[in-house]
Tab-separated table of C-alpha atoms (C1' of nucleotides) in Angstrom:
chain	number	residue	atom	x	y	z
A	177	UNK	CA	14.023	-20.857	-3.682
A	178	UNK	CA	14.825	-23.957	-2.090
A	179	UNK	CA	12.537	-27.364	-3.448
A	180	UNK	CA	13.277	-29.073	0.559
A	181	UNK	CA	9.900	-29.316	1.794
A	182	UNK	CA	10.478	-29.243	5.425
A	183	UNK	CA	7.615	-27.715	7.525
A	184	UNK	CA	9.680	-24.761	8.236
A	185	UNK	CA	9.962	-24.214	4.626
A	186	UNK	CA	6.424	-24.859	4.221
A	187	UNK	CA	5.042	-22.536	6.735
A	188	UNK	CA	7.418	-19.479	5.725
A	189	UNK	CA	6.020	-19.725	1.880
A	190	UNK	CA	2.718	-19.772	2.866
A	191	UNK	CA	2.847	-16.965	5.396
A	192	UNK	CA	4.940	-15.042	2.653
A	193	UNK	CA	1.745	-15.320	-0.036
A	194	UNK	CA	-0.496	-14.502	2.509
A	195	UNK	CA	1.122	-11.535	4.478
A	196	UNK	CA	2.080	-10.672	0.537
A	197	UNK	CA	-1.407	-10.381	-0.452
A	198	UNK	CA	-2.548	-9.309	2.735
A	199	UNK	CA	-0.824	-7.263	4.957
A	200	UNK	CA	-0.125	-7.821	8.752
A	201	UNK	CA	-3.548	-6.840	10.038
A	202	UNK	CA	-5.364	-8.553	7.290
A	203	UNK	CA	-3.957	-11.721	7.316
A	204	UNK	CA	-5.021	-14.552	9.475
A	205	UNK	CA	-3.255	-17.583	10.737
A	206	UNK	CA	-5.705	-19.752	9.941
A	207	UNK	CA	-4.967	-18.595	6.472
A	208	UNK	CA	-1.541	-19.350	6.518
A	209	UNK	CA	-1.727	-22.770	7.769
A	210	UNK	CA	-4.560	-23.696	5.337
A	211	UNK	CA	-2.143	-22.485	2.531
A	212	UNK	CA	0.750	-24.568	4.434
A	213	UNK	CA	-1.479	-27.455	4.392
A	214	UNK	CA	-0.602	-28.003	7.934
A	215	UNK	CA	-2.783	-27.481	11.651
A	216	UNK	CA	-2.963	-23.791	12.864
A	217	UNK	CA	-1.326	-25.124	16.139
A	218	UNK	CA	2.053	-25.785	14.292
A	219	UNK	CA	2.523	-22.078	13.397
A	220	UNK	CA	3.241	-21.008	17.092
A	221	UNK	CA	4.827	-24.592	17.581
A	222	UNK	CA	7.568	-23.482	15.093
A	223	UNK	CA	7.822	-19.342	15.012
A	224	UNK	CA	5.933	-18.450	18.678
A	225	UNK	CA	3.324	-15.716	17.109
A	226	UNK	CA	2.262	-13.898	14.370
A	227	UNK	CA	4.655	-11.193	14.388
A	228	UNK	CA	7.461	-12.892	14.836
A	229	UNK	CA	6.473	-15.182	11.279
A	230	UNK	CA	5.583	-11.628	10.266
A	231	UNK	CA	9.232	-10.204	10.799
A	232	UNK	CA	10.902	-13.518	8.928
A	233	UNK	CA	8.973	-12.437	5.986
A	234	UNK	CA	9.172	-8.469	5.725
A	235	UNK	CA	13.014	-8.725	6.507
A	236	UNK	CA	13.655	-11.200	3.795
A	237	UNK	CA	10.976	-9.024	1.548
A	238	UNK	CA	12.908	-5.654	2.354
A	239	UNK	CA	16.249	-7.191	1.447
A	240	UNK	CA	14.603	-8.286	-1.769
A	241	UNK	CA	13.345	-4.969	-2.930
A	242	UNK	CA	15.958	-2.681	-1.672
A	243	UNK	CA	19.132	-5.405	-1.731
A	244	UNK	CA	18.100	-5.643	-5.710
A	245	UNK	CA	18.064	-1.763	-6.566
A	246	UNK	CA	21.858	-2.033	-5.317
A	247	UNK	CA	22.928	-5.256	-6.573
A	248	UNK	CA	21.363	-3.805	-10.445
A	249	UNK	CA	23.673	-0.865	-10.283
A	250	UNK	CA	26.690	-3.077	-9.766
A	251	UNK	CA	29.691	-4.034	-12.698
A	252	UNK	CA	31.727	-1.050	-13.900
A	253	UNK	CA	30.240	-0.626	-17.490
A	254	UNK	CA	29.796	2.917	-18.598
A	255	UNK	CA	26.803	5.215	-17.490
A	256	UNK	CA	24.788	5.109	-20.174
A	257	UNK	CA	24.920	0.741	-20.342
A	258	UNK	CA	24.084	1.171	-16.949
A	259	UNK	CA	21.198	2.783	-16.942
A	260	UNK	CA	19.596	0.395	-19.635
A	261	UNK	CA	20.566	-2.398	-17.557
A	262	UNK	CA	19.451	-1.327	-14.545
A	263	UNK	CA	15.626	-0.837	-15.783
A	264	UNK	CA	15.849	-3.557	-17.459
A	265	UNK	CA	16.577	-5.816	-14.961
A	266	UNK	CA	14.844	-4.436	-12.185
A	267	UNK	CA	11.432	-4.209	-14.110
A	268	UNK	CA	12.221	-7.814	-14.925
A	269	UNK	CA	12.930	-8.869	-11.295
A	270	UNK	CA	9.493	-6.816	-9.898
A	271	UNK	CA	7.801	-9.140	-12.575
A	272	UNK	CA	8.644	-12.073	-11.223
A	273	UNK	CA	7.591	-10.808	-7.640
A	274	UNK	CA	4.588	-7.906	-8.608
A	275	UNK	CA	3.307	-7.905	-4.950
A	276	UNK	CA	6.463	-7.193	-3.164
A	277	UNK	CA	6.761	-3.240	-3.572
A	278	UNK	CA	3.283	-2.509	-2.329
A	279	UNK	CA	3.376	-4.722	0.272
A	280	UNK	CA	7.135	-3.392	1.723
A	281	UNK	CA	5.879	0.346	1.258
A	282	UNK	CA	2.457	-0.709	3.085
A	283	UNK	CA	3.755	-2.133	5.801
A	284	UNK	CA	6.488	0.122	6.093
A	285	UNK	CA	3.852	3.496	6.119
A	286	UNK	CA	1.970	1.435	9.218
A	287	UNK	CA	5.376	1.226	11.452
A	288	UNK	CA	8.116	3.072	9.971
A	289	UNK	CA	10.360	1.665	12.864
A	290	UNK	CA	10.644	-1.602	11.757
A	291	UNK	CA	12.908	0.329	8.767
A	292	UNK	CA	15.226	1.124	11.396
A	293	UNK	CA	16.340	-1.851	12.144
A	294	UNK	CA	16.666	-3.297	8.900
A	295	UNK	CA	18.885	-0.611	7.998
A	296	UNK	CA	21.113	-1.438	10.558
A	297	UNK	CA	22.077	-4.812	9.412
A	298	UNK	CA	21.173	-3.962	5.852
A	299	UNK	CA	23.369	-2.276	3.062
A	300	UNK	CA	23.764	1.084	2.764
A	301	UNK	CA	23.891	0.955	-1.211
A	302	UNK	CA	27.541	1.360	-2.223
A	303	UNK	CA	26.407	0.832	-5.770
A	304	UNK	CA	23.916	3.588	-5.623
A	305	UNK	CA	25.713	6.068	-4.486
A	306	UNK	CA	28.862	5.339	-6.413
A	307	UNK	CA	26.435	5.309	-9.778
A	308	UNK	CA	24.783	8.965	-8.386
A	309	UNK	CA	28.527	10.672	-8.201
A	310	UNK	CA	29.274	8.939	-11.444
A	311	UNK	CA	26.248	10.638	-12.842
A	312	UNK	CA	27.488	14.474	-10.900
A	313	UNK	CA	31.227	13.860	-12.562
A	314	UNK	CA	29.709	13.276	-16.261
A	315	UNK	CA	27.126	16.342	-15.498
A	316	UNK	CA	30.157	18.446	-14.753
A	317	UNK	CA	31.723	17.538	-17.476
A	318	UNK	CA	28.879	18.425	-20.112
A	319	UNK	CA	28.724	14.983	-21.243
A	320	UNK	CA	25.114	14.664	-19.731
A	321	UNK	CA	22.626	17.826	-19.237
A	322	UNK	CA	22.530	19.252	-15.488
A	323	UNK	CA	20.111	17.673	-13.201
A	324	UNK	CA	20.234	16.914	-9.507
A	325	UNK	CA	21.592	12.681	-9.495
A	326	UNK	CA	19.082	12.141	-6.608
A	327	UNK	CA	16.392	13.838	-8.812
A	328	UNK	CA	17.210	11.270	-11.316
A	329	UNK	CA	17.351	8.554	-9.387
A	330	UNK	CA	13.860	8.041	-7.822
A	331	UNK	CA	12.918	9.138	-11.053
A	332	UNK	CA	14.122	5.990	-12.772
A	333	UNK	CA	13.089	3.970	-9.534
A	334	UNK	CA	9.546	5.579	-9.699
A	335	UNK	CA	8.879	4.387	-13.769
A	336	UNK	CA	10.226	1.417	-13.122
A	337	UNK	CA	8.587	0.031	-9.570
A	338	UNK	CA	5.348	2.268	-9.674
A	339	UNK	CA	2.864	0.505	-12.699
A	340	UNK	CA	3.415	-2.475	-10.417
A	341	UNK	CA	2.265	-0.694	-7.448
A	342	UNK	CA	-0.821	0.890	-9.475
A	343	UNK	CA	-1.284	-2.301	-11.550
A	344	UNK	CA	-5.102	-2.775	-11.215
A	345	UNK	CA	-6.095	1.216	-11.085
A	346	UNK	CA	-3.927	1.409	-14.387
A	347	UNK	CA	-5.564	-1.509	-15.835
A	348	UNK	CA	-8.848	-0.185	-15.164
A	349	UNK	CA	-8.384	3.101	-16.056
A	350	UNK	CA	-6.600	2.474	-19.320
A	351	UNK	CA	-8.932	-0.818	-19.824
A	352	UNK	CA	-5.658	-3.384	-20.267
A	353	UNK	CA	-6.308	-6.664	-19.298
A	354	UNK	CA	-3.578	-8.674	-17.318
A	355	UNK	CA	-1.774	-9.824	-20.992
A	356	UNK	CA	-1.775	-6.524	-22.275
A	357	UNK	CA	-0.403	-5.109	-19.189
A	358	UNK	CA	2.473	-7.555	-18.893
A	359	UNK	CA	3.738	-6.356	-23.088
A	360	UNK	CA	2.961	-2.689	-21.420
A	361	UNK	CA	5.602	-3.615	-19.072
A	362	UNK	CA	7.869	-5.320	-21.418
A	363	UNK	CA	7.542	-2.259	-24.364
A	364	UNK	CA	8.639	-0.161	-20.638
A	365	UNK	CA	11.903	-1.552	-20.629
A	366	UNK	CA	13.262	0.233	-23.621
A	367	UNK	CA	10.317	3.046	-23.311
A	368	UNK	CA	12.275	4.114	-20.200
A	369	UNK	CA	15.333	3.785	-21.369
A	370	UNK	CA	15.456	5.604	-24.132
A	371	UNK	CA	13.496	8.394	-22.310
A	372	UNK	CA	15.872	8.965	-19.814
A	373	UNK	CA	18.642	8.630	-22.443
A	374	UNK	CA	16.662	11.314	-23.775
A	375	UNK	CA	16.485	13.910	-20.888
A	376	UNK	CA	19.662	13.746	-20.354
A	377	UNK	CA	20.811	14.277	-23.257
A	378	UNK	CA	22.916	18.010	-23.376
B	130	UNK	CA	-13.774	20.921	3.919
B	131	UNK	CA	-17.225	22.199	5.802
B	132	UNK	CA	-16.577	23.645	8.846
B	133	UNK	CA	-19.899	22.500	10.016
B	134	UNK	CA	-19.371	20.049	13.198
B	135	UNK	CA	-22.393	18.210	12.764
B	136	UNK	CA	-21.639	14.582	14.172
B	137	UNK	CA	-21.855	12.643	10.811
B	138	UNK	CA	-19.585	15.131	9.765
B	139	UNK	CA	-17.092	14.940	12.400
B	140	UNK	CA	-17.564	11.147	11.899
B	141	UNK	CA	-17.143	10.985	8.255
B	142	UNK	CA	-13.561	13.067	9.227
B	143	UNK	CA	-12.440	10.893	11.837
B	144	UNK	CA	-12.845	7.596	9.391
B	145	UNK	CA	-11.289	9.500	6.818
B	146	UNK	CA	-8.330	10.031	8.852
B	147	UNK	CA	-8.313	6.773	10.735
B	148	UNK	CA	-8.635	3.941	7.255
B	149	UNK	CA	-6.014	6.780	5.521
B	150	UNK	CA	-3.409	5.552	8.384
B	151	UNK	CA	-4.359	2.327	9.314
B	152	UNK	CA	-6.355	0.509	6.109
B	153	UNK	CA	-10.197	-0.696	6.384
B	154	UNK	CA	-8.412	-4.136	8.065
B	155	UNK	CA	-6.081	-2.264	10.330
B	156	UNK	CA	-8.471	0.058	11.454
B	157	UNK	CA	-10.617	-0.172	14.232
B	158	UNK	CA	-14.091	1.101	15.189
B	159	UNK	CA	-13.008	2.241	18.523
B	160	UNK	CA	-10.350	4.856	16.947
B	161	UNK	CA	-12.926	6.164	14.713
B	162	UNK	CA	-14.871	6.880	17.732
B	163	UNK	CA	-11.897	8.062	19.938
B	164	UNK	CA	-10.947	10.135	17.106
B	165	UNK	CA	-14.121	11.551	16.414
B	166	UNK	CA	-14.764	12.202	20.550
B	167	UNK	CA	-17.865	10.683	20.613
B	168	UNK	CA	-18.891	6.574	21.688
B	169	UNK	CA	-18.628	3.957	19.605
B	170	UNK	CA	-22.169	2.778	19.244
B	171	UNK	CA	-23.187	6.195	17.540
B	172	UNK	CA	-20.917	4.954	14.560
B	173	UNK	CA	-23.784	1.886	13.705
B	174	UNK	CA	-26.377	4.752	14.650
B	175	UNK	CA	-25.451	7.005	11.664
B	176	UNK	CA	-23.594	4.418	9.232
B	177	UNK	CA	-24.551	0.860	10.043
B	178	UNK	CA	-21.610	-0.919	10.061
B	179	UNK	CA	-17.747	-0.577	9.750
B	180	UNK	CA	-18.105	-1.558	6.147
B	181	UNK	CA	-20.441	1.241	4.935
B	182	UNK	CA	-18.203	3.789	6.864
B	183	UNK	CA	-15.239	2.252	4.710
B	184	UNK	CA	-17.264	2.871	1.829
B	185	UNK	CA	-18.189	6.454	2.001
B	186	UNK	CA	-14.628	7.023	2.899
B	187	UNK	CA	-13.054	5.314	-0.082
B	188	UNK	CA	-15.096	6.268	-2.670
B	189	UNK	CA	-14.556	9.755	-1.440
B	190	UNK	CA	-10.735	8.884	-1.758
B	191	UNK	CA	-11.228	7.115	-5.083
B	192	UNK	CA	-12.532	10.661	-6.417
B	193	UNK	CA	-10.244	12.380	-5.189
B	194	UNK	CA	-7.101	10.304	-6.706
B	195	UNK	CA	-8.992	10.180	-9.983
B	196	UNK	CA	-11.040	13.120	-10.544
B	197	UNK	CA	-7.408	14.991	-9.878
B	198	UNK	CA	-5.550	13.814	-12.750
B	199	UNK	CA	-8.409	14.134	-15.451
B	200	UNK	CA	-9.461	17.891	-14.089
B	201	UNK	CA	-5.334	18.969	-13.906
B	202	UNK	CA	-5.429	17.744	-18.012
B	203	UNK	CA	-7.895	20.416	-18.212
B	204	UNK	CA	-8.380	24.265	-20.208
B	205	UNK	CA	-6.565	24.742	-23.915
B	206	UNK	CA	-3.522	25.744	-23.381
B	207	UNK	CA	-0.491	24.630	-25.663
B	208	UNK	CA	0.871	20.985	-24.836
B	209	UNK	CA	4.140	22.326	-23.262
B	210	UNK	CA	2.038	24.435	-20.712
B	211	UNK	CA	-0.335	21.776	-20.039
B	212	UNK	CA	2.452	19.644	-19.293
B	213	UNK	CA	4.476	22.152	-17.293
B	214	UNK	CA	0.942	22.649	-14.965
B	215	UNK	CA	-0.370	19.359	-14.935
B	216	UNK	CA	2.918	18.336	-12.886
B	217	UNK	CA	2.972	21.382	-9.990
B	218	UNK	CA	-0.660	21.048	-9.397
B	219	UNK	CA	-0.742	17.379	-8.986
B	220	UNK	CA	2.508	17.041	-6.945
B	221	UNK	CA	1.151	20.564	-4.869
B	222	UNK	CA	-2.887	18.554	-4.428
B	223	UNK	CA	-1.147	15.316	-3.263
B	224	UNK	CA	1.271	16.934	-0.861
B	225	UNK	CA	-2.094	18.193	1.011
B	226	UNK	CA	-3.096	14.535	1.224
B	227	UNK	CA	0.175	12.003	1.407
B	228	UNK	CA	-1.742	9.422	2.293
B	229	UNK	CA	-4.062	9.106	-0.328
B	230	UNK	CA	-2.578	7.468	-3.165
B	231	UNK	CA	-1.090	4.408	-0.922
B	232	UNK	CA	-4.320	4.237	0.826
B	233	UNK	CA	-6.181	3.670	-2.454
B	234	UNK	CA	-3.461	1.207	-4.096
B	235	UNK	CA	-3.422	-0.172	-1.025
B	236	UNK	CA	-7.258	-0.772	-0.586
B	237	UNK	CA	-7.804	-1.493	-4.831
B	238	UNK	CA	-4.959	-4.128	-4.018
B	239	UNK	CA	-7.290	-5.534	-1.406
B	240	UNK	CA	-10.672	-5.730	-3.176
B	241	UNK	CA	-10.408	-4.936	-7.073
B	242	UNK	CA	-13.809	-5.848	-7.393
B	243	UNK	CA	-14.596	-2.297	-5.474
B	244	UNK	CA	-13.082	-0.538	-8.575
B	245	UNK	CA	-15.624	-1.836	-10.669
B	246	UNK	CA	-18.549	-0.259	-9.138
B	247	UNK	CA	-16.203	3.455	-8.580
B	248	UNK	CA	-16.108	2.784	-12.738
B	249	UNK	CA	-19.407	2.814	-13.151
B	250	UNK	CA	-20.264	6.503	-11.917
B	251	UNK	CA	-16.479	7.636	-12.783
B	252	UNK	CA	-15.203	9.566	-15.117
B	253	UNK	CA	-13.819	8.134	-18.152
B	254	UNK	CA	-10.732	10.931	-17.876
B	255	UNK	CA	-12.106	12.563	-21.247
B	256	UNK	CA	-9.320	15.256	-20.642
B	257	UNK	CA	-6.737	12.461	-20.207
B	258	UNK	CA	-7.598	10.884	-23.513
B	259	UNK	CA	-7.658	14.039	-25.421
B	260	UNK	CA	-4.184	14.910	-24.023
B	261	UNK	CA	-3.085	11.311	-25.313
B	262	UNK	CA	-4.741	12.390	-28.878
B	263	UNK	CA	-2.776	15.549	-28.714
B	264	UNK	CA	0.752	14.067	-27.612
B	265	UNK	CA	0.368	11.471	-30.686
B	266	UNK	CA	-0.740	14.101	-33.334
B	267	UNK	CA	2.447	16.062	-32.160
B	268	UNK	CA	4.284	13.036	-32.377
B	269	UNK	CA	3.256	12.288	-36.208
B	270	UNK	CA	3.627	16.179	-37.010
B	271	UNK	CA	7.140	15.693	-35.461
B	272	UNK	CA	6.721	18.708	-33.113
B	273	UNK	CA	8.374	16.107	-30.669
B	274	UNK	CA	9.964	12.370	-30.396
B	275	UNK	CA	8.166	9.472	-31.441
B	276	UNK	CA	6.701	7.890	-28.195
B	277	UNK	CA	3.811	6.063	-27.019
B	278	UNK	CA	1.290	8.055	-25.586
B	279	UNK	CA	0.318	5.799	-22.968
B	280	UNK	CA	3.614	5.236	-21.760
B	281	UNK	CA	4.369	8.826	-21.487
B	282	UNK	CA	1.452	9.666	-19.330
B	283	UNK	CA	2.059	6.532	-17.067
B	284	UNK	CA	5.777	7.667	-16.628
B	285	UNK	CA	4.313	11.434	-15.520
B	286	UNK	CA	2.024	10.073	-13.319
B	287	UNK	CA	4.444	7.785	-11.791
B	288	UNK	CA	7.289	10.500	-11.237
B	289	UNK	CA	4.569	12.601	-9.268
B	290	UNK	CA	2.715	10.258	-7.132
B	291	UNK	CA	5.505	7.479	-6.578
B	292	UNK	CA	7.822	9.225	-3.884
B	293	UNK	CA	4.786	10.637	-1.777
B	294	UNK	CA	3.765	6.828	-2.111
B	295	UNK	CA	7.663	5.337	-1.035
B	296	UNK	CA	8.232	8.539	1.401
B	297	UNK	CA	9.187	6.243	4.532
B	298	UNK	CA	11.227	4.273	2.451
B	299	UNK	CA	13.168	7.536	0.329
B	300	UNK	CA	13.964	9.516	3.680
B	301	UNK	CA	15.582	6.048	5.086
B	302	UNK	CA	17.719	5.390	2.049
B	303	UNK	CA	18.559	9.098	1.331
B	304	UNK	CA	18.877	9.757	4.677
B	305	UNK	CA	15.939	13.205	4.797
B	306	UNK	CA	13.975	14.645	7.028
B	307	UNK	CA	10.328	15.415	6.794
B	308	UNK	CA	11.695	19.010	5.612
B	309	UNK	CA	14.292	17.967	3.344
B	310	UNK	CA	11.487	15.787	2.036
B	311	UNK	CA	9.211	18.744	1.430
B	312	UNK	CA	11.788	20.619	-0.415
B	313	UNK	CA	12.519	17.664	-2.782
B	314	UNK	CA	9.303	17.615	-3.813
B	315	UNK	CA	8.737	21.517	-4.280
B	316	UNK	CA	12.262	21.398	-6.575
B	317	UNK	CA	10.445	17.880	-8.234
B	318	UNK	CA	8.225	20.301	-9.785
B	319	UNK	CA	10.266	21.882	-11.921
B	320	UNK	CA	12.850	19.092	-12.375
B	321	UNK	CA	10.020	16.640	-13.590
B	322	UNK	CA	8.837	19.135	-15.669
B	323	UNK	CA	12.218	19.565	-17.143
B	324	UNK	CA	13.130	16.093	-17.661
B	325	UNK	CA	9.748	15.223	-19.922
B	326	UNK	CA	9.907	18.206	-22.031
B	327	UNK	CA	13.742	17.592	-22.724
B	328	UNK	CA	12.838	13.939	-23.681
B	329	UNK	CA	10.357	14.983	-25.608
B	330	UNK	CA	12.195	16.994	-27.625
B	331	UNK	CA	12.417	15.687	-31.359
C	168	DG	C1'	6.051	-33.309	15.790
C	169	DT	C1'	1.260	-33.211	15.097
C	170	DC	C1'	-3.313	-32.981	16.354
C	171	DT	C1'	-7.943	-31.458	19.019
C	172	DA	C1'	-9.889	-28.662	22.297
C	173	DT	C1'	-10.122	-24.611	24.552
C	174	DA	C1'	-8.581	-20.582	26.913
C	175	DA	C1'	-8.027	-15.562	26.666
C	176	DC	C1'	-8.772	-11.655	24.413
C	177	DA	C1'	-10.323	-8.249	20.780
C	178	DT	C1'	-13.779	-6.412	18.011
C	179	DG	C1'	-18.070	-5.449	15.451
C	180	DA	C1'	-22.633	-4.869	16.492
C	181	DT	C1'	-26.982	-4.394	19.285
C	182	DA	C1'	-30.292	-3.698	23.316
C	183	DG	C1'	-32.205	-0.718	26.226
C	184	DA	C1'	-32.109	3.099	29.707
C	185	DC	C1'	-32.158	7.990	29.670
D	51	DG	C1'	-29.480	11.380	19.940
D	52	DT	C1'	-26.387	9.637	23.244
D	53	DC	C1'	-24.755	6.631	26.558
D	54	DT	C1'	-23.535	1.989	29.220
D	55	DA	C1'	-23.628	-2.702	29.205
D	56	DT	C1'	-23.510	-6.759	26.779
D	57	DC	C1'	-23.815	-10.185	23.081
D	58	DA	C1'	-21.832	-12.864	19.375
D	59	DT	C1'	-18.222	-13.857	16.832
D	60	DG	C1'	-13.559	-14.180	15.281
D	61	DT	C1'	-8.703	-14.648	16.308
D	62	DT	C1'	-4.303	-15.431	18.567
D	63	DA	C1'	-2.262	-18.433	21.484
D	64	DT	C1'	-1.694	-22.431	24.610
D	65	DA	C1'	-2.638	-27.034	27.016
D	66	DG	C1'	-2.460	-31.599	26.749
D	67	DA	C1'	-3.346	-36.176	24.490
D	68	DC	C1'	-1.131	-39.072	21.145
DNA sequence: GTCTATAACATGATAGAC
DNA sequence: GTCTATCATGTTATAGAC
């Protein structure tokens, strides 16, 4: 996060809280420039129309969510370090950003196209995949029970990224309030950890 | 699902299907019509306004999300069972309805104050709670590993409904198809069910 | 670069004939 | 009940003064 306030800044925070919070259909420029501070007018002046401010701030969202599930599973430490790492730094990172995932998987359900495109510039997760045959070699081996790698992998993703996405039907059903959901999510880190430790387990 | 073609029925359908894909802001009253195959002005004949029609639709949804998970925690059988069932029949009842649970996060995200009044008629998941009572009376017998009960039925929850809810995203990254993605989820069944009861063991 | 005013269009809702 | 025509409003986008 840069502290420059140029207008440019300015106006790409603001429409990144409100598209956040939002969506593309829901959000309004007047919105945006309110939050900006600045006259409606300037919007177009500096990014032409809505969807093009709209693009800036789903491709840099997109890289955030997806460019972070790679970078986590980076470092050569062994499996199991890298597993607790992983969920614990990625629950921390979603923390610090709790509107990103539903608003990337939102947007991304009303035109899946726009993926295409950022997966041609973006990564094609190295890290993952090199983690996933890690995981197949120590299966084979008997150090770790069977299980399908992919299988495992959205299952850590899902534990991890989805009590964000359900935040407020979880809170309601399970009457937290916003405190006691944030230590739910903290106890997670290790919760998870130790669960998939568990499973796998031979 | 009535087969009777009454107009508020059809209606009621075409709403259904048309907030499901496009969200009560993305949406528009002309689709709902176009869908339905009848003019637009009959919509504010039988429901009022675009809101009401929204309502209807989303409470209906709201049940359907909810009502699910305390009725599959259902019937006496032994915890492993229960466990074992609880997992096909919610992964088999959302694959008939994909859109659902992003729809509702989606909409709850929106407009939490909606969730209050869905509380008030809703069920308070008496099945849900009793499983929770079970798990921990298990746990202190030491039938299987200390956990938190809460944290086990979020992580259950969140390995069923979380890759129906990041599809688009999964089949990009994985690099599926719509089939491949089918078949994942039919083998999730058993794999999910796997991977609890082996963490769970004490 | 920044503002006000306004054009151009989309959309929810209603009136009124049949 | 169903339709066409239209209103009233909201929203994106631009023109033009400063």
């Amino acid at each position: 996060m840069q502290t420059t306030n140029t207008t440019e800044q300015q106006i790409i925070e603001a429409a990144r809280k409100i598209f956040m919070q939002r969506g593309l259909s829901g959000a309004r420029m007047q919105d945006i420039a309110d939050e900006a501070g600045i006259n409606k007018a300037m919007l177009h002046y500096y990014y032409r129309s809505k969807d093009k401010l709209f693009e800036i701030v789903f491709a840099e969202a997109v890289q955030m969510l997806l460019g972070r599930v790679n970078a986590i599973f980076a470092g050569d430490m062994p499996w199991k370090e890298k597993i607790v790492a992983a969920i614990d730094n990625y629950i921390t990172s979603i923390s610090e950003n709790p509107y990103l995932p539903l608003f990337v998987l939102h947007e991304i359900n009303q035109n899946p196209e726009r993926m295409v495109q950022q997966f041609l510039h973006g990564p094609l997760f190295p890290n993952l995949r090199a983690f996933m045959m890690e995981l197949a070699e120590e299966s084979a081996k008997g150090n770790i029970r069977k299980v399908d790698p992919l299988q495992l992998m959205i299952s850590i993703i899902s534990m991890c990224v989805f009590p964000f996405v359900a935040k407020p039907l979880l809170t309601g059903v399970f009457q937290m309030d916003s405190a006691r959901f944030s230590a739910f999510m903290e106890e997670r880190k290790s919760f998870v950890s130790s669960f998939v430790l568990n499973a796998l387990e031979p």
